[in-house]
Each structure stands twice: as C-alpha cells, then as structure tokens.
mmCIF file of C-alpha atoms and ligand atoms in Angstrom:
data_model
loop_
_atom_site.group_PDB
_atom_site.id
_atom_site.type_symbol
_atom_site.label_atom_id
_atom_site.label_comp_id
_atom_site.label_asym_id
_atom_site.label_seq_id
_atom_site.Cartn_x
_atom_site.Cartn_y
_atom_site.Cartn_z
ATOM 1 C CA MET O 1 -9.651 -24.892 7.012
ATOM 2 C CA LYS O 2 -11.947 -25.303 3.614
ATOM 3 C CA ILE O 3 -11.605 -23.271 0.530
ATOM 4 C CA ASP O 4 -14.582 -21.972 -1.067
ATOM 5 C CA SER O 5 -13.135 -21.167 -4.476
ATOM 6 C CA ILE O 6 -10.276 -20.625 -6.534
ATOM 7 C CA GLU O 7 -9.801 -18.123 -9.357
ATOM 8 C CA LEU O 8 -7.370 -18.313 -12.360
ATOM 9 C CA ARG O 9 -6.560 -15.123 -13.792
ATOM 10 C CA GLN O 10 -4.416 -14.710 -16.942
ATOM 11 C CA ILE O 11 -2.867 -11.113 -17.169
ATOM 12 C CA SER O 12 -0.544 -9.985 -19.715
ATOM 13 C CA LEU O 13 2.080 -6.884 -18.430
ATOM 14 C CA PRO O 14 4.065 -4.894 -20.706
ATOM 15 C CA LEU O 15 8.154 -4.840 -19.507
ATOM 16 C CA LEU O 16 9.574 -1.674 -19.380
ATOM 17 C CA SER O 17 12.248 -3.080 -21.386
ATOM 18 C CA PRO O 18 12.454 -5.847 -23.341
ATOM 19 C CA PHE O 19 14.461 -8.876 -21.680
ATOM 20 C CA THR O 20 17.072 -11.177 -24.008
ATOM 21 C CA THR O 21 18.183 -14.551 -22.735
ATOM 22 C CA SER O 22 19.858 -17.650 -24.650
ATOM 23 C CA PHE O 23 15.945 -18.450 -25.685
ATOM 24 C CA GLY O 24 14.605 -15.402 -26.929
ATOM 25 C CA THR O 25 13.326 -11.764 -25.981
ATOM 26 C CA GLU O 26 10.362 -10.980 -24.046
ATOM 27 C CA THR O 27 8.661 -7.920 -24.457
ATOM 28 C CA GLU O 28 5.565 -8.534 -22.012
ATOM 29 C CA ARG O 29 5.100 -10.835 -19.250
ATOM 30 C CA ASP O 30 2.106 -13.215 -19.253
ATOM 31 C CA ALA O 31 1.287 -14.918 -15.979
ATOM 32 C CA LEU O 32 -1.425 -16.880 -14.077
ATOM 33 C CA ILE O 33 -2.621 -15.203 -10.788
ATOM 34 C CA VAL O 34 -4.249 -17.549 -8.513
ATOM 35 C CA THR O 35 -6.572 -16.417 -5.999
ATOM 36 C CA ILE O 36 -7.920 -18.871 -3.079
ATOM 37 C CA ARG O 37 -10.750 -17.799 -1.014
ATOM 38 C CA GLY O 38 -12.240 -19.256 2.060
ATOM 39 C CA GLU O 39 -12.881 -18.756 5.696
ATOM 40 C CA GLY O 40 -13.302 -14.775 5.063
ATOM 41 C CA ARG O 41 -9.659 -14.486 3.891
ATOM 42 C CA GLU O 42 -8.052 -14.673 0.173
ATOM 43 C CA GLY O 43 -4.659 -15.621 -0.649
ATOM 44 C CA CYS O 44 -2.376 -15.329 -3.716
ATOM 45 C CA GLY O 45 -0.046 -17.146 -5.983
ATOM 46 C CA GLU O 46 1.589 -16.489 -9.341
ATOM 47 C CA CYS O 47 2.628 -19.404 -11.892
ATOM 48 C CA VAL O 48 5.729 -18.443 -13.407
ATOM 49 C CA ALA O 49 5.300 -20.639 -16.705
ATOM 50 C CA SER O 50 5.423 -18.613 -19.842
ATOM 51 C CA LEU O 51 3.287 -18.913 -23.037
ATOM 52 C CA GLY O 52 5.818 -21.035 -24.542
ATOM 53 C CA PRO O 53 7.913 -24.162 -23.357
ATOM 54 C CA TRP O 54 11.306 -22.301 -23.347
ATOM 55 C CA TYR O 55 12.889 -21.981 -20.011
ATOM 56 C CA SER O 56 10.776 -25.028 -19.141
ATOM 57 C CA GLY O 57 8.403 -27.891 -20.423
ATOM 58 C CA GLU O 58 5.502 -26.348 -18.590
ATOM 59 C CA THR O 59 3.454 -23.653 -20.499
ATOM 60 C CA LEU O 60 0.441 -21.273 -18.897
ATOM 61 C CA GLU O 61 -2.196 -23.362 -20.831
ATOM 62 C CA THR O 62 -0.525 -26.911 -19.448
ATOM 63 C CA CYS O 63 -0.618 -25.205 -16.072
ATOM 64 C CA ARG O 64 -4.272 -24.321 -16.463
ATOM 65 C CA HIS O 65 -4.961 -27.841 -17.676
ATOM 66 C CA ILE O 66 -2.920 -29.589 -14.727
ATOM 67 C CA MET O 67 -4.305 -27.194 -12.046
ATOM 68 C CA ALA O 68 -8.297 -27.080 -13.153
ATOM 69 C CA ASP O 69 -8.697 -30.978 -13.999
ATOM 70 C CA PHE O 70 -6.054 -32.451 -11.398
ATOM 71 C CA LEU O 71 -4.832 -30.277 -8.685
ATOM 72 C CA MET O 72 -7.956 -28.185 -7.798
ATOM 73 C CA PRO O 73 -10.286 -31.292 -7.323
ATOM 74 C CA LEU O 74 -8.011 -32.413 -4.527
ATOM 75 C CA LEU O 75 -7.414 -29.130 -2.899
ATOM 76 C CA LEU O 76 -11.346 -27.964 -3.251
ATOM 77 C CA GLU O 77 -12.058 -31.400 -1.423
ATOM 78 C CA ALA O 78 -9.298 -30.582 1.413
ATOM 79 C CA ASP O 79 -9.828 -29.619 4.779
ATOM 80 C CA LEU O 80 -6.405 -28.047 5.439
ATOM 81 C CA ALA O 81 -4.822 -27.589 8.697
ATOM 82 C CA HIS O 82 -1.464 -26.220 7.827
ATOM 83 C CA PRO O 83 -0.193 -25.124 3.941
ATOM 84 C CA SER O 84 2.697 -27.790 4.387
ATOM 85 C CA ASP O 85 0.016 -30.622 3.564
ATOM 86 C CA VAL O 86 -0.662 -29.092 0.050
ATOM 87 C CA TRP O 87 2.499 -30.666 -1.175
ATOM 88 C CA GLU O 88 1.686 -34.135 0.030
ATOM 89 C CA LEU O 89 -2.067 -33.705 -1.096
ATOM 90 C CA PHE O 90 -0.334 -33.325 -4.676
ATOM 91 C CA ALA O 91 1.821 -36.403 -4.567
ATOM 92 C CA PRO O 92 -0.519 -38.280 -6.924
ATOM 93 C CA ILE O 93 0.327 -35.883 -9.739
ATOM 94 C CA ARG O 94 3.854 -36.460 -11.500
ATOM 95 C CA GLY O 95 5.887 -33.365 -12.596
ATOM 96 C CA ASN O 96 4.146 -30.088 -13.446
ATOM 97 C CA ARG O 97 5.865 -28.099 -10.763
ATOM 98 C CA MET O 98 5.020 -24.788 -11.911
ATOM 99 C CA ALA O 99 1.226 -25.750 -11.633
ATOM 100 C CA LYS O 100 1.543 -26.993 -8.178
ATOM 101 C CA ALA O 101 3.827 -24.226 -7.042
ATOM 102 C CA ALA O 102 1.318 -21.606 -8.006
ATOM 103 C CA LEU O 103 -1.534 -23.454 -6.161
ATOM 104 C CA GLU O 104 0.591 -24.164 -2.971
ATOM 105 C CA MET O 105 2.009 -20.695 -2.456
ATOM 106 C CA ALA O 106 -1.461 -19.169 -2.688
ATOM 107 C CA ALA O 107 -2.332 -21.626 -0.109
ATOM 108 C CA TRP O 108 0.561 -20.469 2.067
ATOM 109 C CA ASP O 109 -0.390 -16.673 1.615
ATOM 110 C CA TRP O 110 -3.882 -17.661 2.324
ATOM 111 C CA MET O 111 -3.270 -19.563 5.737
ATOM 112 C CA ALA O 112 -0.732 -17.002 6.899
ATOM 113 C CA ARG O 113 -3.633 -14.223 6.383
ATOM 114 C CA LEU O 114 -5.885 -16.641 8.634
ATOM 115 C CA ARG O 115 -3.552 -16.516 11.214
ATOM 116 C CA ASP O 116 -2.866 -12.919 11.016
ATOM 117 C CA MET O 117 0.976 -13.635 10.283
ATOM 118 C CA SER O 118 3.347 -12.747 7.786
ATOM 119 C CA LEU O 119 4.234 -15.294 5.042
ATOM 120 C CA ARG O 120 7.991 -14.698 6.629
ATOM 121 C CA ASP O 121 7.063 -15.830 10.287
ATOM 122 C CA LEU O 122 5.162 -18.750 8.922
ATOM 123 C CA LEU O 123 8.072 -19.706 6.772
ATOM 124 C CA GLY O 124 10.445 -19.447 9.715
ATOM 125 C CA GLY O 125 12.532 -16.698 7.965
ATOM 126 C CA THR O 126 15.026 -14.908 10.199
ATOM 127 C CA ARG O 127 15.888 -11.944 8.065
ATOM 128 C CA ASP O 128 14.018 -8.216 7.723
ATOM 129 C CA ARG O 129 16.016 -7.448 4.613
ATOM 130 C CA VAL O 130 17.108 -9.851 1.681
ATOM 131 C CA PRO O 131 20.226 -8.804 -0.501
ATOM 132 C CA VAL O 132 19.195 -8.581 -4.142
ATOM 133 C CA GLY O 133 20.816 -8.080 -7.622
ATOM 134 C CA VAL O 134 19.810 -7.657 -10.911
ATOM 135 C CA SER O 135 19.687 -9.951 -13.770
ATOM 136 C CA VAL O 136 20.543 -7.957 -17.325
ATOM 137 C CA GLY O 137 19.549 -9.169 -20.277
ATOM 138 C CA ILE O 138 21.857 -9.678 -23.342
ATOM 139 C CA GLN O 139 22.580 -6.381 -25.194
ATOM 140 C CA GLU O 140 23.361 -5.618 -29.031
ATOM 141 C CA THR O 141 27.310 -4.964 -28.210
ATOM 142 C CA PRO O 142 29.489 -5.152 -25.133
ATOM 143 C CA GLY O 143 29.473 -1.269 -24.858
ATOM 144 C CA ARG O 144 26.046 -1.236 -24.639
ATOM 145 C CA LEU O 145 25.783 -3.914 -22.154
ATOM 146 C CA VAL O 146 28.310 -1.676 -19.774
ATOM 147 C CA GLU O 147 26.082 1.156 -20.033
ATOM 148 C CA VAL O 148 23.170 -0.755 -18.825
ATOM 149 C CA VAL O 149 25.044 -2.185 -15.986
ATOM 150 C CA GLY O 150 26.298 1.188 -15.131
ATOM 151 C CA GLN O 151 22.787 2.420 -14.658
ATOM 152 C CA TYR O 152 21.639 -0.622 -12.499
ATOM 153 C CA LEU O 153 24.811 -0.007 -10.375
ATOM 154 C CA ASP O 154 23.661 3.680 -10.199
ATOM 155 C CA GLN O 155 20.417 2.667 -8.774
ATOM 156 C CA GLY O 156 22.363 1.039 -6.023
ATOM 157 C CA TYR O 157 22.326 -2.602 -7.257
ATOM 158 C CA GLY O 158 25.276 -4.381 -5.401
ATOM 159 C CA ARG O 159 25.403 -7.547 -7.673
ATOM 160 C CA ILE O 160 25.020 -7.968 -11.501
ATOM 161 C CA LYS O 161 24.091 -10.804 -13.252
ATOM 162 C CA VAL O 162 24.583 -10.836 -17.107
ATOM 163 C CA LYS O 163 22.885 -13.418 -19.544
ATOM 164 C CA ILE O 164 25.052 -15.034 -21.885
ATOM 165 C CA ALA O 165 24.877 -16.809 -24.830
ATOM 166 C CA PRO O 166 27.208 -17.977 -28.084
ATOM 167 C CA GLY O 167 28.288 -14.913 -29.774
ATOM 168 C CA HIS O 168 27.344 -12.801 -26.368
ATOM 169 C CA ASP O 169 29.466 -14.423 -23.780
ATOM 170 C CA VAL O 170 33.353 -13.888 -23.023
ATOM 171 C CA ARG O 171 33.671 -10.601 -24.680
ATOM 172 C CA ASP O 172 30.406 -9.262 -22.575
ATOM 173 C CA VAL O 173 31.783 -10.479 -19.343
ATOM 174 C CA GLN O 174 35.366 -9.152 -19.967
ATOM 175 C CA ALA O 175 33.831 -5.590 -21.050
ATOM 176 C CA VAL O 176 31.893 -5.749 -17.679
ATOM 177 C CA ARG O 177 34.408 -6.733 -15.349
ATOM 178 C CA ALA O 178 37.276 -4.117 -17.131
ATOM 179 C CA ALA O 179 34.797 -1.442 -16.458
ATOM 180 C CA TYR O 180 33.906 -2.626 -12.773
ATOM 181 C CA PRO O 181 36.436 -4.769 -11.389
ATOM 182 C CA ASP O 182 35.024 -4.988 -7.976
ATOM 183 C CA ILE O 183 31.479 -5.711 -8.354
ATOM 184 C CA LEU O 184 30.040 -9.044 -7.454
ATOM 185 C CA LEU O 185 29.206 -10.380 -11.324
ATOM 186 C CA GLN O 186 27.801 -13.518 -12.598
ATOM 187 C CA ALA O 187 26.824 -14.931 -15.815
ATOM 188 C CA ASP O 188 23.514 -17.301 -16.832
ATOM 189 C CA ALA O 189 23.431 -19.478 -20.007
ATOM 190 C CA ASN O 190 20.214 -20.488 -19.774
ATOM 191 C CA SER O 191 21.516 -23.844 -21.089
ATOM 192 C CA ALA O 192 22.679 -22.336 -24.413
ATOM 193 C CA TYR O 193 25.944 -24.623 -24.502
ATOM 194 C CA THR O 194 27.320 -28.156 -24.421
ATOM 195 C CA LEU O 195 30.536 -29.584 -23.284
ATOM 196 C CA ALA O 196 32.273 -28.721 -26.435
ATOM 197 C CA ALA O 197 32.126 -25.444 -25.431
ATOM 198 C CA ALA O 198 34.494 -25.695 -22.076
ATOM 199 C CA PRO O 199 37.179 -23.247 -23.663
ATOM 200 C CA ILE O 200 34.374 -20.602 -23.471
ATOM 201 C CA PHE O 201 34.024 -21.254 -19.491
ATOM 202 C CA GLU O 202 37.729 -21.701 -18.954
ATOM 203 C CA ALA O 203 38.201 -17.937 -20.569
ATOM 204 C CA MET O 204 35.705 -16.562 -18.080
ATOM 205 C CA ASP O 205 37.439 -18.643 -14.896
ATOM 206 C CA GLY O 206 39.809 -15.688 -14.294
ATOM 207 C CA GLU O 207 37.109 -13.004 -14.473
ATOM 208 C CA ASN O 208 36.506 -13.416 -10.563
ATOM 209 C CA LEU O 209 32.723 -14.288 -11.261
ATOM 210 C CA LEU O 210 30.607 -15.582 -8.079
ATOM 211 C CA LEU O 211 29.257 -18.430 -10.312
ATOM 212 C CA ILE O 212 28.368 -19.387 -14.044
ATOM 213 C CA GLU O 213 24.578 -20.465 -14.100
ATOM 214 C CA GLN O 214 23.156 -23.355 -16.036
ATOM 215 C CA PRO O 215 25.714 -23.467 -18.726
ATOM 216 C CA LEU O 216 24.686 -26.899 -20.280
ATOM 217 C CA GLY O 217 21.350 -28.867 -20.645
ATOM 218 C CA PRO O 218 18.113 -28.368 -18.383
ATOM 219 C CA ASP O 219 18.158 -32.011 -17.370
ATOM 220 C CA ASP O 220 21.769 -32.673 -17.249
ATOM 221 C CA ILE O 221 23.915 -33.178 -14.250
ATOM 222 C CA VAL O 222 26.556 -35.410 -15.832
ATOM 223 C CA ASP O 223 28.256 -33.351 -18.252
ATOM 224 C CA HIS O 224 28.054 -30.444 -15.616
ATOM 225 C CA ALA O 225 29.988 -32.511 -13.066
ATOM 226 C CA ALA O 226 32.703 -32.651 -15.730
ATOM 227 C CA LEU O 227 32.775 -29.086 -16.440
ATOM 228 C CA GLN O 228 32.979 -28.297 -12.908
ATOM 229 C CA ARG O 229 35.843 -30.646 -12.419
ATOM 230 C CA GLN O 230 37.634 -28.039 -15.270
ATOM 231 C CA LEU O 231 36.739 -24.576 -13.451
ATOM 232 C CA ALA O 232 37.851 -22.785 -10.533
ATOM 233 C CA THR O 233 34.513 -20.648 -10.928
ATOM 234 C CA ALA O 234 31.554 -22.336 -9.123
ATOM 235 C CA ILE O 235 28.795 -23.782 -11.438
ATOM 236 C CA CYS O 236 25.177 -22.708 -9.999
ATOM 237 C CA LEU O 237 22.142 -24.992 -11.521
ATOM 238 C CA ASP O 238 18.956 -23.606 -12.278
ATOM 239 C CA GLU O 239 17.216 -25.488 -14.859
ATOM 240 C CA SER O 240 18.437 -28.892 -13.755
ATOM 241 C CA ILE O 241 17.240 -28.664 -10.221
ATOM 242 C CA HIS O 242 13.785 -29.696 -9.806
ATOM 243 C CA SER O 243 13.555 -31.250 -6.265
ATOM 244 C CA PRO O 244 15.605 -31.857 -3.518
ATOM 245 C CA ASP O 245 16.517 -35.145 -4.879
ATOM 246 C CA ASP O 246 17.889 -33.441 -7.753
ATOM 247 C CA ALA O 247 19.653 -30.925 -5.399
ATOM 248 C CA ARG O 248 21.093 -33.781 -3.510
ATOM 249 C CA HIS O 249 22.291 -35.794 -6.669
ATOM 250 C CA ALA O 250 23.887 -32.756 -8.258
ATOM 251 C CA LEU O 251 25.764 -32.012 -5.001
ATOM 252 C CA ASP O 252 27.083 -35.626 -4.734
ATOM 253 C CA LEU O 253 28.106 -35.389 -8.134
ATOM 254 C CA GLY O 254 29.849 -32.468 -8.158
ATOM 255 C CA SER O 255 27.846 -31.010 -10.741
ATOM 256 C CA CYS O 256 27.537 -27.478 -8.988
ATOM 257 C CA ARG O 257 28.541 -25.801 -5.842
ATOM 258 C CA ILE O 258 25.682 -23.551 -5.411
ATOM 259 C CA ILE O 259 21.979 -23.721 -6.094
ATOM 260 C CA ASN O 260 19.322 -21.197 -7.487
ATOM 261 C CA ILE O 261 16.113 -21.930 -5.863
ATOM 262 C CA LYS O 262 13.009 -20.582 -7.544
ATOM 263 C CA PRO O 263 9.916 -21.508 -5.649
ATOM 264 C CA GLY O 264 7.614 -21.435 -8.478
ATOM 265 C CA ARG O 265 10.020 -24.083 -10.252
ATOM 266 C CA VAL O 266 10.618 -26.515 -7.460
ATOM 267 C CA GLY O 267 6.814 -26.927 -6.730
ATOM 268 C CA GLY O 268 6.481 -24.235 -4.010
ATOM 269 C CA HIS O 269 7.589 -23.262 -0.725
ATOM 270 C CA MET O 270 7.585 -26.792 0.992
ATOM 271 C CA GLN O 271 10.151 -28.002 -1.727
ATOM 272 C CA SER O 272 12.176 -24.741 -1.592
ATOM 273 C CA MET O 273 12.636 -25.088 2.198
ATOM 274 C CA ALA O 274 13.698 -28.761 1.599
ATOM 275 C CA ILE O 275 16.279 -27.620 -0.892
ATOM 276 C CA GLU O 276 17.494 -25.164 1.423
ATOM 277 C CA ARG O 277 17.831 -27.227 4.301
ATOM 278 C CA LEU O 278 19.558 -29.865 2.462
ATOM 279 C CA CYS O 279 22.138 -27.156 0.755
ATOM 280 C CA ARG O 280 22.551 -25.516 4.674
ATOM 281 C CA ASP O 281 23.375 -28.915 6.205
ATOM 282 C CA ARG O 282 26.190 -29.393 3.072
ATOM 283 C CA GLY O 283 27.332 -26.179 3.208
ATOM 284 C CA ALA O 284 26.401 -25.203 -0.074
ATOM 285 C CA PRO O 285 25.282 -21.507 -0.837
ATOM 286 C CA VAL O 286 21.571 -20.953 -2.110
ATOM 287 C CA TRP O 287 19.963 -17.868 -3.440
ATOM 288 C CA CYS O 288 16.489 -17.048 -4.749
ATOM 289 C CA GLY O 289 16.262 -16.738 -8.773
ATOM 290 C CA GLY O 290 13.452 -14.745 -10.271
ATOM 291 C CA MET O 291 11.202 -15.020 -13.297
ATOM 292 C CA LEU O 292 9.918 -11.668 -13.973
ATOM 293 C CA GLU O 293 7.259 -11.966 -11.738
ATOM 294 C CA THR O 294 4.772 -9.151 -10.467
ATOM 295 C CA ASN O 295 4.805 -8.082 -7.135
ATOM 296 C CA ILE O 296 2.897 -11.301 -6.056
ATOM 297 C CA GLY O 297 5.574 -13.613 -7.034
ATOM 298 C CA ARG O 298 8.103 -11.251 -5.921
ATOM 299 C CA ALA O 299 6.437 -11.019 -2.439
ATOM 300 C CA HIS O 300 6.678 -14.916 -2.151
ATOM 301 C CA ASN O 301 10.303 -14.680 -3.323
ATOM 302 C CA VAL O 302 11.213 -12.157 -0.783
ATOM 303 C CA ALA O 303 9.459 -14.100 2.116
ATOM 304 C CA LEU O 304 11.309 -17.088 1.282
ATOM 305 C CA ALA O 305 14.979 -15.390 0.774
ATOM 306 C CA SER O 306 14.592 -14.431 4.498
ATOM 307 C CA LEU O 307 15.615 -18.305 5.484
ATOM 308 C CA PRO O 308 19.079 -18.482 6.734
ATOM 309 C CA GLY O 309 20.261 -20.730 3.914
ATOM 310 C CA PHE O 310 19.836 -17.820 1.229
ATOM 311 C CA THR O 311 23.171 -16.222 1.678
ATOM 312 C CA LEU O 312 23.884 -14.836 -1.733
ATOM 313 C CA PRO O 313 21.821 -11.883 -3.427
ATOM 314 C CA GLY O 314 18.689 -13.039 -5.238
ATOM 315 C CA ASP O 315 17.111 -11.922 -8.613
ATOM 316 C CA ILE O 316 14.664 -10.230 -6.902
ATOM 317 C CA SER O 317 14.964 -6.453 -8.251
ATOM 318 C CA ALA O 318 12.888 -3.466 -7.051
ATOM 319 C CA SER O 319 9.234 -3.508 -8.615
ATOM 320 C CA ALA O 320 10.506 -0.476 -10.878
ATOM 321 C CA ARG O 321 12.922 -2.737 -12.856
ATOM 322 C CA TYR O 322 9.911 -4.519 -14.550
ATOM 323 C CA PHE O 323 6.527 -2.832 -15.223
ATOM 324 C CA GLU O 324 4.985 0.430 -15.447
ATOM 325 C CA HIS O 325 1.839 -0.379 -13.338
ATOM 326 C CA ASP O 326 2.016 -3.511 -11.223
ATOM 327 C CA ILE O 327 -1.052 -5.628 -10.706
ATOM 328 C CA ALA O 328 -0.595 -5.430 -6.975
ATOM 329 C CA GLY O 329 1.296 -3.405 -4.103
ATOM 330 C CA PRO O 330 2.798 -1.643 -2.655
ATOM 331 C CA ASP O 331 5.945 -1.636 -4.751
ATOM 332 C CA PHE O 332 9.129 -3.011 -3.621
ATOM 333 C CA VAL O 333 11.825 -0.439 -3.418
ATOM 334 C CA LEU O 334 15.497 -0.731 -3.369
ATOM 335 C CA ASN O 335 17.393 0.061 0.226
ATOM 336 C CA ASP O 336 20.643 1.739 0.193
ATOM 337 C CA ASP O 337 22.253 -1.515 1.151
ATOM 338 C CA SER O 338 20.945 -3.364 -2.169
ATOM 339 C CA THR O 339 18.425 -5.375 0.025
ATOM 340 C CA LEU O 340 14.520 -5.500 -0.203
ATOM 341 C CA SER O 341 12.739 -5.078 3.094
ATOM 342 C CA VAL O 342 10.365 -8.162 3.937
ATOM 343 C CA PRO O 343 6.980 -7.132 4.198
ATOM 344 C CA PRO O 344 5.469 -7.510 7.989
ATOM 345 C CA GLY O 345 2.590 -9.088 6.444
ATOM 346 C CA PRO O 346 -0.392 -10.154 6.915
ATOM 347 C CA GLY O 347 0.463 -13.124 4.420
ATOM 348 C CA ILE O 348 2.904 -11.693 1.455
ATOM 349 C CA GLY O 349 2.215 -8.276 2.522
ATOM 350 C CA VAL O 350 1.167 -7.194 -1.000
ATOM 351 C CA ASN O 351 -2.544 -6.790 -2.348
ATOM 352 C CA PRO O 352 -3.831 -6.871 -5.654
ATOM 353 C CA ILE O 353 -4.625 -3.531 -7.193
ATOM 354 C CA PRO O 354 -8.267 -4.036 -8.586
ATOM 355 C CA GLU O 355 -8.115 -1.358 -11.414
ATOM 356 C CA ALA O 356 -4.627 -2.593 -12.407
ATOM 357 C CA MET O 357 -5.533 -6.340 -12.181
ATOM 358 C CA GLU O 358 -8.648 -5.945 -14.424
ATOM 359 C CA ALA O 359 -6.513 -3.634 -17.253
ATOM 360 C CA ALA O 360 -3.905 -6.483 -17.345
ATOM 361 C CA THR O 361 -6.859 -9.372 -17.434
ATOM 362 C CA GLN O 362 -7.033 -11.570 -20.668
ATOM 363 C CA GLY O 363 -9.443 -14.206 -19.016
ATOM 364 C CA VAL O 364 -10.766 -15.364 -15.691
ATOM 365 C CA GLU O 365 -12.059 -18.898 -14.702
ATOM 366 C CA THR O 366 -13.324 -19.724 -10.940
ATOM 367 C CA TYR O 367 -13.506 -22.944 -9.488
ATOM 368 C CA ARG O 368 -16.068 -23.535 -6.424
ATOM 369 C CA ARG O 369 -16.227 -26.403 -3.803
ATOM 370 C CA HIS O 370 -19.432 -28.338 -3.999
ATOM 371 C CA GLY O 371 -21.461 -27.164 -1.175
ATOM 372 C CA ALA O 372 -19.939 -23.807 -0.735
ATOM 373 C CA GLN O 373 -21.897 -20.897 -0.498
ATOM 374 C CA CYS O 374 -22.104 -18.528 -3.498
HETATM 375 C C1 NPQ Y 401 16.910 -17.351 -15.217
HETATM 376 N N1 NPQ Y 401 15.380 -15.159 -14.642
HETATM 377 O O1 NPQ Y 401 17.487 -16.860 -13.943
HETATM 378 C C2 NPQ Y 401 15.551 -16.503 -15.380
HETATM 379 C C3 NPQ Y 401 15.125 -16.688 -16.669
HETATM 380 C C4 NPQ Y 401 13.685 -16.296 -17.276
HETATM 381 C C5 NPQ Y 401 15.590 -12.985 -14.091
HETATM 382 O O2 NPQ Y 401 16.950 -14.078 -15.123
HETATM 383 C C6 NPQ Y 401 9.329 -15.545 -18.918
HETATM 384 C C7 NPQ Y 401 9.405 -16.906 -18.974
HETATM 385 C C8 NPQ Y 401 10.305 -14.926 -18.677
HETATM 386 C C9 NPQ Y 401 10.534 -17.379 -18.501
HETATM 387 C C10 NPQ Y 401 12.451 -14.317 -17.984
HETATM 388 C C11 NPQ Y 401 16.154 -14.078 -14.812
HETATM 389 C C12 NPQ Y 401 11.488 -15.467 -18.490
HETATM 390 C C13 NPQ Y 401 11.509 -16.609 -17.965
HETATM 391 C C14 NPQ Y 401 13.593 -15.204 -17.344
HETATM 392 C C15 NPQ Y 401 12.815 -17.008 -17.586
HETATM 393 O O3 NPQ Y 401 17.051 -18.116 -15.830
HETATM 394 MG MG1 MG Y 402 18.705 -18.871 -14.701
#
C-alpha cells in the first residue's frame, strides 16, 4: 500500500479551563495533526509534543523537522503491507519518539480504514468500553481543589488524579482524601522532586492512593527504585518510560510497580503494545495516559486502552473536559460507569470537522510521494 501525501497541520485550541502542572500553566493546546492520504483513503494522527520542551525534550518544531526531513522520506518511499512495519522502517532514526508516534499512528488509522476495520480490532483490543478518570490541575488552595474534584465526581468520573508540586502536595492530597474517603485517587508530580523529598511521599503513604506518578527525575530509574523501597504506595512511571526496554529495566530494578503508557510518548501503537505485553506477562498493571489531545489523539488512546493489560482507568476524559469546539468528531461522552465507549470504526472512528479544523489552523504543509498523482 502506497501513500500519496502526508499533511502536517499545526493547530491551536483554547482549553475550557487553564491546566496547571509542576512545569507550568497551559491555557491552550497547540498540536500537529498528521493526515496520510493514499489508495483512496485517509488516516489521522496527532503529535503530543507542545511548543516548549517542558514535559519532554521534543517540541512541535523538532517533531516537524524530524518528520519532514527524516521520517516522511522513508514513509513516502515505502510499500506498506501492515502498519506494524512502520516502527521498523523508522529504526535508522534515534530518539524522537513523539515525532515517530504521530506518523505511525496515522498509518494505523489509514490502514484500518483501508481494511474497513476499526482500529480497536486491528490492534486486537478486547473491550467495548474503557474505564477512565480525570486529571485535575493544581489549584490555588486545597479548598478550591476539593471543589473542582467534587464537580468531576458529580459528572460521573470514578477516578481522580491530582497534580502535585512543591507547596501543593501533602495538604492537597489530604484535603481531597478527607472530603472523599472512598474514591480512587492518585497523584502526579511530573518530576518535580528529588530523593530528598522522600518524607513528603511518606506523608502521603497513608492516604490510600492508587499510585504516585513520576515523583522524581524524568530519566531516573535508580532513585525511583530507592523511593519505591521506602513506600507502600505503588510508584507509576510516565516520563521515564520511553521504550519496552525502559519498562523492563524499571520493573527489574523495582523503580515502579505500574506504568503509564502514552502511545504519543513511546513511539506509537507497536511500542505501546510491546510495553503492554511485557507488563501483562509480569503482572504489572498499565493504564493509558493523556496529553490533552483533541478527539483524534483521544480516539487512538481509547482504541489502545481496549487491550487487556490496561486494567487501571486512563487519563482519557470525555471531550467536554477539554475544548469547546474540537477539530474532530463525534465527541466522546462519559458513560454512567465512568467509561468511554470504543468507536466501532472505521479506523479511529472520529473524523475531522473541516470548519473547526480550518478555524484552529496555524499553518499547513503537504509532502508528496514522487510520482503520486496531484
Ligand atoms: C501527564 N497529562 O500525565 C500529562 C501531563 C501533561 C493529563 O495529566 C501540553 C504539553 C499539555 C504537555 C498537559 C495529564 C500537557 C502536557 C499535561 C503534559 O503527566
Ligand atoms: Mg504524568
């Protein structure tokens, strides 16, 4: 199967409410939407990098560069039999997993549509609904945090994740736990601490958290192992896990007991499935993270989260959590059992809304295969 063209579209969408993490406050989401066209069909992916290198070293501009100058020439030359070939095709290029993921995932959507299948079925997903929660940004005060959490619980979310950072940690977690003694609750530090902060995590150890996510450095698995030995609560790694090897090393070292898989971070669906398989074989739960994606990235996450190893609720909230006018539809709506339904396809099961896409567009570039018509 041959690709005729690949479109890169930079978009910007205002968030319904600002989102504060240990690395800053986001008021809008900038992203690159990738569209692959060929054989009479098109498929979409979404690059989860942001304008600055805060969550990861990759940015939208490094991703655009790596895609346009290194990855697309390989993809536009290839005659693909199956989307599982794309990861191997990209092997000569090191790192840059967010750039690779955006293209690889667009290829999965495109090839699922060519076969008139849902992405879920092509990936081998086993569920029709995936359990989800909501990730709540840092608020001004613990009291305000309890209010915001209460609003999400009223909407039907069965699992809450609170963002933490120095000055917004033990008191915040204690306040939420005191107000809601029985909810599934977890905390995400986005690498805001060092091992010297171990007493802070020991102070949270009695709050019955599902997990503590990425407390220490983004590329650290040694100090995380030391911290995990001091805690009863499971550590979950996000930023530190780029690959199946990273996952194996972290589980071998005891750096974590749970892994957050974001296909956009680890290089796409093939790498995500390899991590899911490894963790399933070892009895380590995984869950699907989120990067404030549009409905395109969200649909990819939902399809992936239908695989059997994804036993914990994902950071994949309903569309209404994020934007007023998404660039693709239909919207994802929360079911009353705190799940999202996996679209029946074809492909990811959501499609661009041309007017909304146009309104959000900051710039478009199209790259064509030599010899392709038009
Ligand atoms: C996490 N996501 O699990 C991330 C952090 C995050 C939903 O908590 C722009 C760029 C926006 C990077 C939003 C959630 C982002 C971002 C959130 C990263 O760590
Ligand atoms: Mg995280």
